[in-house]
Every structure is written in C-alpha cells, then in structure tokens.
Amino acid sequence: PLTIYRKDYTAPSYLVDTVELGFDLDPARTIVANRLTMRRNPASAQREIELYGEDIELVALRLNGKALGKREYRLDGNLLRIPNAPEEVTLEIETLCAPEKNTALSGLYVSNGNFITQCEAEGFRRITFFPDRPDVMAKYTVMLRADKERYPVLLSNGNLVDEGMLPDGRHYAKWEDPFLKPSYLFALVAAKLVCQEEKFKLADGREALLQVWVEEGNLDKTDYAMQSLKKSIRWDEERFGLELDLDRFMIVATGDFNMGAMENKGLNIFNTKYVLANPRVATDIDFQGIEAVVGHEYFHNWTGNRVTCRDWFQLSLKEGLTVFRDQEFSGDMIGTSTGRAVNRIDQVRTLRAAQFPEDAGPMAHPVRPDSFVEINNFYTVTVYEKGAEVVRMYQTLLGREGFRKGMDLYFERHDGQAVECDDFRRAMADANDRNLDQFERWYSQAGTPVVRAQMRYDEQQHAVELTLSQSCPATPGQPEKLPFHIPVAVGLVGRDGRDIPLVIDDQERGTTTVLELTGAEQTFRFTSVPQQPVPSILRDFSAPVVLEYDYSDEDLLHLFSHDSDPVNRWEAGQRLAMERLLRLTEDVTAGSRLQLDDTFIEAMRKVLTDESLGPAFREQALLLPTESMIAEQTDVVHPLSIHMARQFVRSSIGNRLRAELLAAYDANQTPGQYSPDAESIGKRALKNLALGYLAAASDDEGIALAERQFDEADNMTDRAAALGALVHARAPAAQRALQGFYDEFEKEALVVDKWFAMQASSPSTDVAAVRELMKHPAFTMKNPNRARSLVFNFCMANPVQFHVPDGSGYAFWAEQVMALDALNPQVAARLARAMDRWRRYAPALQAHMKQALKQVNGLKKLSNDVREVVSKALA
Ligand code: HT7
Ligand code: ZN
C-alpha cells in the first residue's frame, strides 16, 4: 500500500466555489448529480483538475456544458484527472452508487432502512467525484428526492429553503449551507424519524431551532442530549465567546456508526450510544458520555468547521483542541473542585491505559503524524487525548486568560481557513508575546517523555534543590529525541501535611508553581523551606509524561493522606497499589505465597472511611490500576499472573475491609428519583465499587447483596453493576440474572450491547463461549456497536481468556479481523490493534501471536486499513 507523507503536501490545483448536489435516493441505485464551479488555484503549479471517486460508477461528465469524451479525462483507480482545463470551469458529474451494499458505513449508506452519510475523512468520494481534501472549501446547495412514505424526513446541512411533492409519491427538500466547508463536513439524512425540538435564545438575542432526531419509540430518551446541547451552546458563549452561527442545529441518531459521532455542519450525526438515554436503559457513564460527546461535536462548529485542517496530518488541530474543550466543559459542568479532579483523574487513566501503550508500540506516531497509509487509522488516542494534553499545556503555561487571548487571535486570523497545527501554536505565542518554538516538539516527536526527579534538602540553608531531567524512548522512525518544553507543576508538602509556601529567587510563588523544564536537566532551588518536605510533582498531571521519583512508602502514605492536589493524592494511592500488584504478579508466576501488607490495607481503610472526601474521589482512590496498566509496567507479560494478583488484592480488600465496605454500601444509597448529577453519580460509583469488592470476597454476603440489588434496582447503573458483579464473581445466580436481563431489554439495542459486553469481558467466558454467543440471534458483525460489544471486548478486555496458552484466542482474533475486513475495514483495523503489544508477552504466547498476525498479513485481499496495522506490528 501507498504511504502518504506530510512533507509532500501540495496546494490543490483547482479551488471549488460552489457545489450543487442532486440526489435521487434509492437503496439499490442512487443517482447523484454534482455541479461544481471551479477555478484554477494561483498557489498551485499543477494544471490538471484532480477528483477522487471510490466505489461509484461514473455515468456522465460535462465541462462547461460539453460532454467529455473518454480521451479528455483519465480515470486511474480512484483518481480522475482532467488535463488542459480552462481557468474557470463548471463541471457536471453524474454517478451511481448502491447505499444498501455499503457495509463500510463510509459515504452514503443504509442504516435500519434510513439513508445516512459519513464523510470524514474520505467518505465524500464514495458519494461523488470531488477534490475530497479538507483544504478545498466551498458553498453547498443540496436537493434531496425520495419516496415520501418511506423517507418522510429529508435533511442536509444549513437551512431548508424549499420543499414539496413530486410525482409517484416522491418528495423533495432543498438545503443551502451559507458557510464555506470542506467536503468531509457534508451530510444528508433521508429517513423515518421523529424529533424533539426546541427554540433556544442565543447570547446575541437570535433564536435557534434545536432538534434531536431519533427513530420512533425513542423519544423518551432524547431529553439528556437536548439538555447537553443547550448547555454546550451556553458554555461556548461564556467561556470562549463563540456563538452558534446557524439558525438551526440538528442531531440525528443512528444505530450503525463507525465511531461516536460526527460534526457535520449544522447536522451532527451520532451513534445512538451518545444520544439515547433514560434511567431505565442508560448508566451514569452513558449519561456522562452523552454530555461530553454532544459538547465535543458542538464545539467542533468553531474548532474544526469554521477553522479547519489544511490536510489530515493536522487532524489534532481540530481533535486535540476539541477534546480539550469538551474536557473543560465537563469539568465546568461538575463545578466543584473535587468533581473537576475526578474528571481529570479519568483523563489520566485513559492516557495511561491507552495512549502511553500506543506511544510505546508499533503504531506510535506524533500528535501530528508525518506519514500514514490509511488516515482512518490515525483517529487515535494520540491525536485525540495526547493532542488535548498538548493544548492543555498551553493553558498551563499561559494561564486561562493567556489561553483565551490565543484562542481569540486564532479565530481572528483563521476564520474560514484550512490551517496547520503550527498556526495554532503561533497564535498562542503571538497573543502572549511568548516564544513557543520548542513547544513544536510535542507535535513532531512521538513517545512518552520520562521526567526523572531528584530532591536534595539542605538543612543548613533551609533550601530544597529539585533536579528534573528528561528523556524520551525511541519510536518507529525516530531513534533520537530532543528535549521537550514541559510544564511541571510542583508543591512541597510539609510534615504537618500542609503545603509549604514556595520561594524561588526570592519570589513568592504560592503553594503550587509551574516549573518549565526545557533542557535535558535543570535544577530548581526553593528557599525558606523550614523542614524536609515531600515533593508533590506533576500536580494536576501538568504534562503527559511518566514521572520517576524514588518515593518511599512513607512518602506515598503522607501524600495519599495530605496532598492538597487531589490528582497527586490519588496518584500516591495508585503508586502504592501498583508496587504491590507488580510484586504479587511476580509471586504468582514464581508460585510463591501471596501476602498483602497491613500498611496498604490501612491506607485503603483510611480513604474509604474519610467522610471529608467526596464519594467520587474515594471511589477513584480505591480503584486498582487495570490489568493492562499493570501489564505495561512489567517486562514480560504473563496475563494470568497479573489477573490472579489483582484478584487477590481485590478479594483481600473485600475480606479485610468488609465492615467498612458494607458501611459505605449502605451510606451511599441514592433513594428517590434517579438523577445523573455529579454527587449522585459519585455515590453510586462508590457504592458499586464496594459491592464489587464484597462480591470478590470469600464469603457469600457480597453475592447476596448483588442479587438483591439486581432484583430491586430502579436504574441501569445499579442494575448493570449488580449483574457485572454476579457475572465476574461466577456466582450461581449469574445465569438466571443474565437471562432475566436479556428478556427485559431485548428490544433495547444499547442494553443488549451491554449484555454481550458483560459476558465477553468476564474471565469465565472462554473462546468457545464467545463463539456460542456469536450464534445468538441478536448478534451481527455488520453492526459496529454489536461487534465491539462482543468480539472487541473479548479480545481487548478479557486478557485471561484471550491470552490462553494454546493460542486459540489469537486464532479467533485472526478469523474475526479477516471476516470484519470484508465488511468494514475501518472497524476491522481497530480490532487488529488488539495485537499491538504482542512483543511484550511471554515467549510461548508471542509465538502464537506472531503466527496469527502473519496469517492476517498473508491474506491477499486485505484492506489498506488492516494491512497498515498488522504490517507495522510485524515490522
Ligand atoms: N470528527 C469525527 C471523526 C469521525 C470519523 C472518522 C473516521 C471514520 C468515521 C468517523 N466518524 C466520526 C468525530 C469526532 O472526533 O468528533
Ligand atoms: Zn472530534
């Protein structure tokens, strides 16, 4: 497959001013008429018109009114070239496509009988021939024609300017989008849907019409999405001064979708998972996901749509920035400082569980990649989450006000343009009169930097010297790294548990200060430190790095009890737990007796019973690092040893803190009407964590509690938590509960996904059981949510069974990747990533994994998507 390089970027040969699209919608044979006005781009030396088209049939091609003969254009694979075209051109293109055969869910496809589009990144070329690249921005007019009874709702971007009837029961709707946009933001929906709508007053007094469109029968699940949309609009006005620029903003939910949602201009299309919710079917995490994703897509209207990317290498320009914005939105919606910290802790967990491993594996790439084979493989945790951390670091370095100034300048300079990550960095630097040249390395260098800290206390001088040094491991294609510009937020915790006021160069710096590490090694000197403190380094996780500091158990216990920075307080607990989990994992492998020290249990007891801490924080503090996080810390991964070690710690907590867990279980009930507010969510989280530990203990009381909770729960959070506890503890009641759950919710697709997911990730579900589940009438590989719920969860969230020594889990993986690839390459490539870290496993497992990877790579007919992932894994 062809590798595309960022350095090879050239400007488009022709620019497009207007696009008029006509659709005669038919599932088997849709006719697309496309009329483009184009003009030569003075910035390009290229003179040919270049249009992309994929899986569509060219019927007619006219240039300035004249049909083009076969010799007047060239069609090589997916590229249509027209040489010798005049300066100004009107191009008319007629094509055919078959939406019902489109199982890739990219371009125009049919989902449960409805027409839906997905154009990012390169789906528009599967609808019509077009210079399908984000730096070609044009104005669109769209005419939709379809059978009225089957498709009563016809939607596209912008404003509805005309609608009416046609002969033969068909009808039409004409939409005009007043804004310039790249083709990846085009969307249409022709469907049988109903909507919840509302008029909403914007800051400047205008009224906008907000709509949430869903299938009939789901109107009882749209409230939260609508509320989230209104909160998002208000938040962007208040925090960034950014207003909705349209009179109408629509959200459409579809059950068949490759990702979470899509920010098409004025017509966001969402996976049902991020729209539909009520207490009966959705968990607290689902509600939080909806708020975040609705926010995320809405915020793209400015960061992505009004200012877009010059090319796909710049993807993080919109995604990193928009994730940062949605994270800030979620934090502001919670409001309290501990709530914010819990939100931040969640972000740190995601980085450690998913982004750090990616940065250390075969698919490692910079936030702004230098090359790719298939852009769809680069919608990654690095581009999104690490990209958001990079944006967050600007705010940490420049302060909130400075960051806002940078944002304002960015929009002032680039509204209506397609730009690069460097333009964003320049706006931040210029607005604040700062030199941020070195900061560019966060965009160009892959890998997770390691910051090593050493502290020396000078008793005579009452001074602390903190030496910070940095390094970054080699990544594919980048053997050497230059130092990063790293903001390291630091505090010094005194023996009394209080922060010591910080003084550097005779300047008072409060109790937390941001040190800027720019060299390979730097020493910072704090004076007026009355006694030897415990350093609290990287507060609020001020940079996406691994921090190494030789903390003693005593230091960690001190921070775990006293650190004023809740993120570092949590971090101290994670370090205490990780140390023990790693030791116990070795003990399991060596066949030694397992023991968990009282110190650790007492630390856990203290947090669990500390009423001054909110339940949400206590839950986070008591949550152990995941098995994959532990795996990342070991040199040779033995999944079964890790699992057994972690289970041992879980059951020890369950046994030794039984009384406290029962008390927490009782004290954190949320009687009355269900509400997804932060406080209630925190209480349910702590209660259900306690339930999980109790169910893991050796007596039956936890199981009995879980059974009772399952039977009596009036909301999905408690229902699913109880069922999960029963299934994971292999309780005798688990089968009855699973059956009851399915019977009750079989009509609710998103709940059936949970039902599959819960079983797929249970250590009692082996490959044979997954194969059986795949025969269930509700299972289909064609629906990405369903495939994710069963197959992905087994391969990615059930390490004990996936990594069984005979290699049958890997053979299953190979089979499923190949089967899925024939249907939906984008989704197949995501499953292929389950093998990314194969070289870290015990040799016997490695051999099986390599064989499975080779089997997939040996397939002649393989998509570029999967080929890129498996060939990089094997390289
Ligand atoms: N910008 C959207 C990305 C997306 C996407 C990418 C590739 C294939 C399918 C897709 N669906 C959505 C989502 C977002 O980040 O907001
Ligand atoms: Zn996004």
Short mmCIF file of N, CA and C in Angstrom, two decimals, residues 102-192:
data_model
loop_
_atom_site.label_atom_id
_atom_site.label_comp_id
_atom_site.label_asym_id
_atom_site.label_seq_id
_atom_site.Cartn_x
_atom_site.Cartn_y
_atom_site.Cartn_z
N ASN A 102 -23.43 -0.79 0.96
CA ASN A 102 -22.31 -0.13 1.61
C ASN A 102 -22.20 -0.56 3.08
N THR A 103 -21.48 -1.66 3.32
CA THR A 103 -21.34 -2.15 4.71
C THR A 103 -20.17 -1.45 5.43
N ALA A 104 -19.36 -0.69 4.66
CA ALA A 104 -18.22 0.01 5.27
C ALA A 104 -18.68 1.21 6.09
N LEU A 105 -19.94 1.63 5.90
CA LEU A 105 -20.52 2.76 6.63
C LEU A 105 -19.71 4.05 6.44
N SER A 106 -19.15 4.18 5.27
CA SER A 106 -18.43 5.40 4.90
C SER A 106 -19.01 5.83 3.55
N GLY A 107 -19.36 7.11 3.41
CA GLY A 107 -20.09 7.57 2.23
C GLY A 107 -21.58 7.53 2.54
N LEU A 108 -22.38 7.15 1.55
CA LEU A 108 -23.85 7.09 1.72
C LEU A 108 -24.25 5.64 1.96
N TYR A 109 -24.90 5.38 3.08
CA TYR A 109 -25.27 4.00 3.39
C TYR A 109 -26.67 3.93 3.98
N VAL A 110 -27.13 2.70 4.14
CA VAL A 110 -28.47 2.49 4.70
C VAL A 110 -28.31 1.91 6.10
N SER A 111 -28.97 2.55 7.06
CA SER A 111 -28.95 2.05 8.44
C SER A 111 -30.40 1.85 8.87
N ASN A 112 -30.75 0.63 9.15
CA ASN A 112 -32.13 0.29 9.52
C ASN A 112 -33.15 0.92 8.58
N GLY A 113 -32.85 0.88 7.29
CA GLY A 113 -33.77 1.39 6.28
C GLY A 113 -33.65 2.88 6.00
N ASN A 114 -32.84 3.59 6.79
CA ASN A 114 -32.68 5.03 6.59
C ASN A 114 -31.37 5.35 5.85
N PHE A 115 -31.41 6.43 5.06
CA PHE A 115 -30.16 6.87 4.41
C PHE A 115 -29.38 7.77 5.37
N ILE A 116 -28.09 7.46 5.49
CA ILE A 116 -27.20 8.22 6.37
C ILE A 116 -25.89 8.43 5.62
N THR A 117 -25.19 9.52 5.93
CA THR A 117 -23.84 9.67 5.36
C THR A 117 -22.79 9.78 6.46
N GLN A 118 -21.58 9.39 6.09
CA GLN A 118 -20.41 9.65 6.95
C GLN A 118 -19.27 10.00 6.00
N CYS A 119 -18.82 11.23 6.03
CA CYS A 119 -17.82 11.66 5.04
C CYS A 119 -16.42 11.84 5.59
N GLU A 120 -16.25 12.08 6.88
CA GLU A 120 -14.88 12.16 7.39
C GLU A 120 -14.33 10.73 7.49
N ALA A 121 -13.11 10.50 7.04
CA ALA A 121 -12.23 11.50 6.48
C ALA A 121 -12.40 11.57 4.96
N GLU A 122 -12.54 10.45 4.31
CA GLU A 122 -12.56 10.45 2.85
C GLU A 122 -13.77 9.71 2.31
N GLY A 123 -14.93 9.99 2.94
CA GLY A 123 -16.16 9.30 2.52
C GLY A 123 -16.90 10.04 1.41
N PHE A 124 -16.63 11.34 1.26
CA PHE A 124 -17.39 12.09 0.25
C PHE A 124 -17.10 11.55 -1.15
N ARG A 125 -15.88 11.06 -1.35
CA ARG A 125 -15.51 10.50 -2.65
C ARG A 125 -16.28 9.20 -2.95
N ARG A 126 -16.94 8.65 -1.94
CA ARG A 126 -17.76 7.47 -2.16
C ARG A 126 -19.20 7.86 -2.52
N ILE A 127 -19.41 9.20 -2.61
CA ILE A 127 -20.72 9.73 -2.99
C ILE A 127 -20.65 10.35 -4.38
N THR A 128 -19.59 11.12 -4.62
CA THR A 128 -19.42 11.75 -5.93
C THR A 128 -17.92 12.01 -6.16
N PHE A 129 -17.55 12.26 -7.41
CA PHE A 129 -16.16 12.67 -7.69
C PHE A 129 -15.96 14.09 -7.19
N PHE A 130 -14.84 14.32 -6.52
CA PHE A 130 -14.64 15.63 -5.90
C PHE A 130 -13.18 15.77 -5.47
N PRO A 131 -12.65 17.00 -5.42
CA PRO A 131 -11.33 17.19 -4.79
C PRO A 131 -11.51 17.05 -3.27
N ASP A 132 -11.62 15.79 -2.86
CA ASP A 132 -12.03 15.44 -1.49
C ASP A 132 -10.85 15.58 -0.54
N ARG A 133 -10.54 16.79 -0.20
CA ARG A 133 -9.43 17.10 0.72
C ARG A 133 -9.85 18.32 1.53
N PRO A 134 -9.45 18.41 2.81
CA PRO A 134 -10.06 19.42 3.67
C PRO A 134 -9.71 20.86 3.32
N ASP A 135 -8.68 21.08 2.49
CA ASP A 135 -8.33 22.46 2.16
C ASP A 135 -9.12 22.99 0.96
N VAL A 136 -10.06 22.22 0.47
CA VAL A 136 -10.95 22.73 -0.59
C VAL A 136 -12.30 23.03 0.06
N MET A 137 -12.57 24.31 0.27
CA MET A 137 -13.79 24.70 0.99
C MET A 137 -14.74 25.39 0.03
N ALA A 138 -16.02 25.02 0.08
CA ALA A 138 -16.99 25.54 -0.90
C ALA A 138 -18.35 25.73 -0.25
N LYS A 139 -19.23 26.41 -1.01
CA LYS A 139 -20.63 26.57 -0.55
C LYS A 139 -21.48 25.50 -1.20
N TYR A 140 -22.34 24.86 -0.42
CA TYR A 140 -23.11 23.72 -0.90
C TYR A 140 -24.62 24.03 -0.95
N THR A 141 -25.25 23.58 -2.06
CA THR A 141 -26.71 23.54 -2.15
C THR A 141 -27.07 22.09 -2.45
N VAL A 142 -28.05 21.58 -1.74
CA VAL A 142 -28.35 20.14 -1.86
C VAL A 142 -29.84 19.93 -2.10
N MET A 143 -30.17 19.18 -3.14
CA MET A 143 -31.56 18.82 -3.43
C MET A 143 -31.71 17.32 -3.17
N LEU A 144 -32.63 16.99 -2.27
CA LEU A 144 -32.86 15.57 -1.95
C LEU A 144 -34.22 15.16 -2.50
N ARG A 145 -34.27 14.02 -3.16
CA ARG A 145 -35.55 13.48 -3.65
C ARG A 145 -35.66 12.03 -3.21
N ALA A 146 -36.84 11.69 -2.62
CA ALA A 146 -37.00 10.31 -2.14
C ALA A 146 -38.49 10.03 -1.93
N ASP A 147 -38.80 8.75 -1.79
CA ASP A 147 -40.18 8.35 -1.54
C ASP A 147 -40.65 8.93 -0.20
N LYS A 148 -41.84 9.59 -0.24
CA LYS A 148 -42.23 10.34 0.96
C LYS A 148 -42.64 9.42 2.12
N GLU A 149 -43.30 8.32 1.77
CA GLU A 149 -43.77 7.47 2.86
C GLU A 149 -42.62 6.79 3.60
N ARG A 150 -41.68 6.31 2.80
CA ARG A 150 -40.55 5.59 3.41
C ARG A 150 -39.54 6.54 4.05
N TYR A 151 -39.39 7.71 3.44
CA TYR A 151 -38.38 8.68 3.91
C TYR A 151 -39.02 10.06 4.13
N PRO A 152 -39.88 10.16 5.12
CA PRO A 152 -40.59 11.44 5.30
C PRO A 152 -39.68 12.60 5.72
N VAL A 153 -38.53 12.29 6.26
CA VAL A 153 -37.64 13.37 6.74
C VAL A 153 -36.42 13.46 5.82
N LEU A 154 -36.20 14.64 5.25
CA LEU A 154 -35.04 14.85 4.35
C LEU A 154 -34.20 15.99 4.92
N LEU A 155 -32.99 15.69 5.33
CA LEU A 155 -32.16 16.71 5.99
C LEU A 155 -30.80 16.83 5.32
N SER A 156 -30.28 18.05 5.34
CA SER A 156 -28.87 18.25 4.95
C SER A 156 -28.32 19.44 5.71
N ASN A 157 -27.13 19.90 5.35
CA ASN A 157 -26.50 20.98 6.12
C ASN A 157 -27.19 22.33 5.85
N GLY A 158 -27.20 23.18 6.86
CA GLY A 158 -27.60 24.58 6.67
C GLY A 158 -29.08 24.82 6.85
N ASN A 159 -29.66 25.57 5.89
CA ASN A 159 -31.06 25.98 6.01
C ASN A 159 -31.93 25.30 4.98
N LEU A 160 -33.15 24.97 5.40
CA LEU A 160 -34.13 24.40 4.47
C LEU A 160 -34.71 25.55 3.65
N VAL A 161 -34.53 25.53 2.32
CA VAL A 161 -35.00 26.68 1.53
C VAL A 161 -36.20 26.34 0.66
N ASP A 162 -36.48 25.07 0.48
CA ASP A 162 -37.65 24.69 -0.32
C ASP A 162 -38.00 23.24 -0.03
N GLU A 163 -39.29 22.92 -0.15
CA GLU A 163 -39.68 21.51 -0.06
C GLU A 163 -41.02 21.35 -0.75
N GLY A 164 -41.34 20.14 -1.17
CA GLY A 164 -42.61 19.93 -1.84
C GLY A 164 -42.74 18.52 -2.38
N MET A 165 -43.86 18.31 -3.10
CA MET A 165 -44.15 16.97 -3.61
C MET A 165 -43.66 16.83 -5.05
N LEU A 166 -43.41 15.57 -5.42
CA LEU A 166 -43.03 15.20 -6.79
C LEU A 166 -44.01 14.11 -7.23
N PRO A 167 -44.02 13.76 -8.51
CA PRO A 167 -44.90 12.67 -8.93
C PRO A 167 -44.51 11.34 -8.25
N ASP A 168 -45.36 10.36 -8.32
CA ASP A 168 -45.12 8.98 -7.84
C ASP A 168 -44.85 8.89 -6.35
N GLY A 169 -45.45 9.75 -5.58
CA GLY A 169 -45.30 9.66 -4.12
C GLY A 169 -43.94 10.09 -3.61
N ARG A 170 -43.14 10.70 -4.49
CA ARG A 170 -41.84 11.17 -4.01
C ARG A 170 -41.94 12.63 -3.56
N HIS A 171 -41.02 13.05 -2.77
CA HIS A 171 -41.00 14.45 -2.37
C HIS A 171 -39.56 14.97 -2.40
N TYR A 172 -39.41 16.28 -2.21
CA TYR A 172 -38.06 16.83 -2.27
C TYR A 172 -37.86 17.85 -1.15
N ALA A 173 -36.62 18.09 -0.87
CA ALA A 173 -36.24 19.16 0.08
C ALA A 173 -34.94 19.75 -0.43
N LYS A 174 -34.87 21.09 -0.37
CA LYS A 174 -33.65 21.76 -0.83
C LYS A 174 -33.00 22.47 0.35
N TRP A 175 -31.72 22.23 0.52
CA TRP A 175 -30.97 22.80 1.65
C TRP A 175 -29.80 23.63 1.14
N GLU A 176 -29.58 24.73 1.84
CA GLU A 176 -28.45 25.60 1.48
C GLU A 176 -27.61 25.86 2.72
N ASP A 177 -26.33 25.63 2.58
CA ASP A 177 -25.44 25.92 3.71
C ASP A 177 -24.71 27.23 3.41
N PRO A 178 -24.95 28.27 4.20
CA PRO A 178 -24.33 29.57 3.89
C PRO A 178 -22.83 29.62 4.15
N PHE A 179 -22.29 28.61 4.83
CA PHE A 179 -20.86 28.67 5.19
C PHE A 179 -20.00 27.84 4.26
N LEU A 180 -18.78 28.33 4.06
CA LEU A 180 -17.79 27.53 3.33
C LEU A 180 -17.48 26.29 4.16
N LYS A 181 -17.40 25.16 3.48
CA LYS A 181 -16.99 23.97 4.26
C LYS A 181 -16.24 22.98 3.38
N PRO A 182 -15.37 22.17 4.02
CA PRO A 182 -14.73 21.09 3.29
C PRO A 182 -15.72 19.95 3.09
N SER A 183 -15.44 19.08 2.13
CA SER A 183 -16.41 18.03 1.78
C SER A 183 -16.64 17.05 2.93
N TYR A 184 -15.68 16.91 3.84
CA TYR A 184 -15.86 15.92 4.90
C TYR A 184 -16.97 16.32 5.87
N LEU A 185 -17.42 17.60 5.79
CA LEU A 185 -18.49 18.05 6.68
C LEU A 185 -19.86 17.99 6.02
N PHE A 186 -19.91 17.47 4.79
CA PHE A 186 -21.20 17.31 4.12
C PHE A 186 -21.99 16.18 4.80
N ALA A 187 -23.31 16.34 4.86
CA ALA A 187 -24.14 15.24 5.38
C ALA A 187 -25.54 15.30 4.78
N LEU A 188 -26.15 14.14 4.66
CA LEU A 188 -27.58 14.08 4.38
C LEU A 188 -28.18 12.95 5.19
N VAL A 189 -29.47 13.11 5.47
CA VAL A 189 -30.24 12.05 6.12
C VAL A 189 -31.59 12.01 5.42
N ALA A 190 -32.02 10.82 4.99
CA ALA A 190 -33.36 10.64 4.45
C ALA A 190 -33.94 9.46 5.20
N ALA A 191 -34.97 9.72 6.00
CA ALA A 191 -35.30 8.69 6.98
C ALA A 191 -36.70 8.83 7.54
N LYS A 192 -37.11 7.76 8.22
CA LYS A 192 -38.35 7.83 9.00
C LYS A 192 -37.91 8.09 10.44
#
